[in-house]
Amino acid sequence: MAVRPILRMGHSLLRAVAKPVTEDQWAALPTLVEDMLDTMRAARGVGLAAPQIGVDWRVVVFGFERSERYPDAPPIPLTILVNPVWSFLGSEEEEGWEGCLSVPGLRGWVPRAVHLRYAGWGLDRVFFEREVEGFHARVVQHECDHLDGVLYPARVRDFSRFGFIEELFPDPDQRPESD
Ligand code: NI
């Protein structure tokens, strides 16, 4: 078990395009993934990308039974995704609140594709593909954005809905999530 420090917005690795995991790097993946899961859970996040702990590989983890950060969100199966590919299904978008462990204390109102197909390799080296929608699709887009050096603030269009959570939601009961 190793909870690793999470890089914050401004660190150059969070702006870099991560590299595909190569054949000879697979042996190191179980340890990396374990650290990512430990770090994600310790921070009570719903997802984490390898660059957030300083590793420039195309690996993301996400999923939860019930999230304190997103109490109304439907569960997402715990997923480890190596070298993911993804595509939007249709042009429908919806907006929703997002936070990021690399942007602590802030929230933004972010448009995302509603319907998404994604695929990649699991830790068992089996390739799989899913079609998902809604919050599941949002989380995958958020995490995969990290692999291309994109943080959610770059997706915000309405900057009246981007800021510190205590300022956006003075009433704690109205907050969409808590840090
Ligand atoms: Ni994030």
Short mmCIF file of C-alpha atoms and ligand atoms in Angstrom, two decimals:
data_model
loop_
_atom_site.label_atom_id
_atom_site.label_comp_id
_atom_site.label_asym_id
_atom_site.label_seq_id
_atom_site.Cartn_x
_atom_site.Cartn_y
_atom_site.Cartn_z
CA MET A 1 0.00 0.00 0.00
CA ALA A 2 1.33 3.35 -0.99
CA VAL A 3 -0.57 6.58 -1.03
CA ARG A 4 1.37 8.85 -3.34
CA PRO A 5 1.35 12.66 -3.45
CA ILE A 6 -1.08 14.07 -6.01
CA LEU A 7 0.34 16.68 -8.36
CA ARG A 8 -1.62 19.87 -8.58
CA MET A 9 -2.58 22.08 -11.50
CA GLY A 10 0.47 23.95 -12.69
CA HIS A 11 2.80 20.95 -12.60
CA SER A 12 4.17 20.36 -16.09
CA LEU A 13 3.35 16.64 -16.05
CA LEU A 14 -0.35 17.47 -15.83
CA ARG A 15 -0.07 19.31 -19.16
CA ALA A 16 1.89 16.59 -20.95
CA VAL A 17 0.54 13.91 -23.26
CA ALA A 18 1.15 10.59 -21.51
CA LYS A 19 2.82 7.70 -23.32
CA PRO A 20 1.26 4.33 -24.14
CA VAL A 21 2.33 1.52 -21.83
CA THR A 22 4.78 -0.69 -23.71
CA GLU A 23 5.23 -4.44 -23.53
CA ASP A 24 8.24 -4.32 -21.22
CA GLN A 25 6.48 -1.91 -18.85
CA TRP A 26 3.61 -4.28 -18.08
CA ALA A 27 5.47 -5.94 -15.23
CA ALA A 28 5.47 -2.64 -13.35
CA LEU A 29 1.73 -2.09 -13.78
CA PRO A 30 0.35 -3.99 -10.76
CA THR A 31 2.37 -1.85 -8.36
CA LEU A 32 1.46 1.35 -10.16
CA VAL A 33 -2.23 0.46 -10.22
CA GLU A 34 -2.20 -0.49 -6.54
CA ASP A 35 -0.66 2.87 -5.69
CA MET A 36 -3.22 4.65 -7.87
CA LEU A 37 -6.13 2.88 -6.16
CA ASP A 38 -4.68 3.54 -2.70
CA THR A 39 -4.18 7.20 -3.57
CA MET A 40 -7.64 7.56 -5.10
CA ARG A 41 -9.34 5.97 -2.10
CA ALA A 42 -7.33 7.93 0.45
CA ALA A 43 -8.40 11.13 -1.30
CA ARG A 44 -11.99 9.85 -1.64
CA GLY A 45 -11.86 10.40 -5.36
CA VAL A 46 -13.87 8.56 -8.00
CA GLY A 47 -11.00 8.36 -10.46
CA LEU A 48 -7.30 8.96 -10.92
CA ALA A 49 -4.94 9.11 -13.88
CA ALA A 50 -1.31 8.04 -13.67
CA PRO A 51 0.07 11.52 -14.49
CA GLN A 52 -1.59 12.79 -11.31
CA ILE A 53 0.94 10.78 -9.29
CA GLY A 54 3.78 11.71 -11.58
CA VAL A 55 3.79 8.75 -13.99
CA ASP A 56 3.43 9.68 -17.66
CA TRP A 57 1.76 6.44 -18.75
CA ARG A 58 -1.69 6.05 -20.25
CA VAL A 59 -3.34 4.39 -17.27
CA VAL A 60 -6.51 5.46 -15.46
CA VAL A 61 -8.52 3.96 -12.63
CA PHE A 62 -12.06 4.87 -11.61
CA GLY A 63 -15.17 3.51 -10.01
CA PHE A 64 -17.04 3.42 -6.73
CA GLU A 65 -19.96 1.84 -4.94
CA ARG A 66 -21.02 5.04 -3.30
CA SER A 67 -19.15 8.33 -3.46
CA GLU A 68 -19.05 10.90 -0.69
CA ARG A 69 -17.96 13.41 -3.31
CA TYR A 70 -20.89 12.54 -5.60
CA PRO A 71 -23.58 11.15 -3.28
CA ASP A 72 -26.32 11.06 -5.93
CA ALA A 73 -24.22 9.41 -8.61
CA PRO A 74 -25.02 5.86 -9.71
CA PRO A 75 -22.23 3.36 -8.97
CA ILE A 76 -19.52 2.75 -11.54
CA PRO A 77 -17.70 -0.62 -11.53
CA LEU A 78 -14.13 -0.37 -10.37
CA THR A 79 -12.15 -0.18 -13.59
CA ILE A 80 -8.48 -0.22 -14.52
CA LEU A 81 -7.91 1.01 -18.01
CA VAL A 82 -4.56 0.77 -19.80
CA ASN A 83 -3.93 2.51 -23.13
CA PRO A 84 -7.58 3.55 -23.50
CA VAL A 85 -9.28 4.62 -26.68
CA TRP A 86 -12.65 6.34 -26.71
CA SER A 87 -15.16 7.96 -29.01
CA PHE A 88 -18.33 9.97 -28.55
CA LEU A 89 -21.58 8.34 -29.63
CA GLY A 90 -23.65 11.14 -31.11
CA SER A 91 -23.34 14.83 -30.44
CA GLU A 92 -25.53 15.13 -27.34
CA GLU A 93 -23.88 16.97 -24.45
CA GLU A 94 -24.87 17.64 -20.88
CA GLU A 95 -23.34 19.86 -18.24
CA GLY A 96 -22.48 18.82 -14.72
CA TRP A 97 -20.29 19.77 -11.77
CA GLU A 98 -16.78 18.39 -11.70
CA GLY A 99 -13.93 18.53 -9.30
CA CYS A 100 -10.44 17.12 -9.56
CA LEU A 101 -7.95 15.91 -6.98
CA SER A 102 -5.32 17.97 -8.84
CA VAL A 103 -7.46 21.11 -8.51
CA PRO A 104 -8.39 20.92 -4.83
CA GLY A 105 -11.17 23.07 -3.43
CA LEU A 106 -12.65 24.13 -6.76
CA ARG A 107 -15.60 23.04 -8.84
CA GLY A 108 -16.63 23.76 -12.40
CA TRP A 109 -19.68 23.30 -14.57
CA VAL A 110 -18.41 21.21 -17.45
CA PRO A 111 -20.06 20.08 -20.69
CA ARG A 112 -19.38 16.48 -21.67
CA ALA A 113 -20.63 14.04 -24.28
CA VAL A 114 -23.57 12.07 -22.86
CA HIS A 115 -22.84 8.82 -24.72
CA LEU A 116 -19.38 7.34 -24.91
CA ARG A 117 -17.72 4.20 -26.17
CA TYR A 118 -14.41 3.35 -24.57
CA ALA A 119 -12.04 0.44 -24.65
CA GLY A 120 -8.67 -0.59 -23.35
CA TRP A 121 -6.77 -3.28 -21.53
CA GLY A 122 -7.39 -4.37 -17.98
CA LEU A 123 -4.67 -5.41 -15.59
CA ASP A 124 -5.35 -9.01 -16.72
CA ARG A 125 -4.30 -7.89 -20.23
CA VAL A 126 -7.74 -8.60 -21.59
CA PHE A 127 -9.04 -5.97 -24.00
CA PHE A 128 -12.58 -4.83 -23.28
CA GLU A 129 -15.05 -2.30 -24.62
CA ARG A 130 -18.03 -0.55 -23.07
CA GLU A 131 -20.76 1.82 -24.12
CA VAL A 132 -21.80 4.08 -21.27
CA GLU A 133 -23.69 7.29 -20.62
CA GLY A 134 -24.19 10.02 -18.09
CA PHE A 135 -21.95 10.18 -15.06
CA HIS A 136 -19.97 7.09 -16.05
CA ALA A 137 -19.24 8.72 -19.43
CA ARG A 138 -18.32 11.97 -17.67
CA VAL A 139 -15.82 10.28 -15.35
CA VAL A 140 -14.12 8.45 -18.23
CA GLN A 141 -13.84 11.66 -20.26
CA HIS A 142 -12.41 13.49 -17.26
CA GLU A 143 -9.82 10.79 -16.54
CA CYS A 144 -8.85 10.26 -20.16
CA ASP A 145 -8.46 14.03 -20.58
CA HIS A 146 -5.68 13.78 -17.99
CA LEU A 147 -3.77 11.48 -20.36
CA ASP A 148 -3.78 14.25 -22.95
CA GLY A 149 -2.70 16.93 -20.52
CA VAL A 150 -6.17 18.47 -20.17
CA LEU A 151 -7.64 19.46 -16.81
CA TYR A 152 -11.36 20.15 -16.51
CA PRO A 153 -10.99 23.95 -16.11
CA ALA A 154 -9.99 24.00 -19.79
CA ARG A 155 -13.46 22.57 -20.59
CA VAL A 156 -15.40 25.17 -18.61
CA ARG A 157 -17.47 27.51 -20.79
CA ASP A 158 -19.48 29.37 -18.16
CA PHE A 159 -16.93 30.88 -15.80
CA SER A 160 -19.68 32.12 -13.48
CA ARG A 161 -19.84 28.46 -12.53
CA PHE A 162 -16.17 27.89 -11.83
CA GLY A 163 -14.59 28.67 -8.50
CA PHE A 164 -14.01 27.70 -4.93
CA ILE A 165 -16.70 25.44 -3.59
CA GLU A 166 -17.38 27.53 -0.47
CA GLU A 167 -17.95 30.62 -2.65
CA LEU A 168 -20.10 28.85 -5.24
CA PHE A 169 -22.16 27.06 -2.57
CA PRO A 170 -22.26 29.06 0.69
CA ASP A 171 -24.86 26.61 2.02
CA PRO A 172 -23.05 23.32 2.69
CA ASP A 173 -26.27 21.39 2.02
CA GLN A 174 -26.35 22.73 -1.53
CA ARG A 175 -22.88 21.55 -2.44
CA PRO A 176 -22.75 18.96 -5.19
CA GLU A 177 -19.77 17.31 -3.52
CA SER A 178 -17.33 17.87 -0.71
CA ASP A 179 -13.59 17.72 -0.77
NI NI B 1 -8.99 14.92 -12.37
#
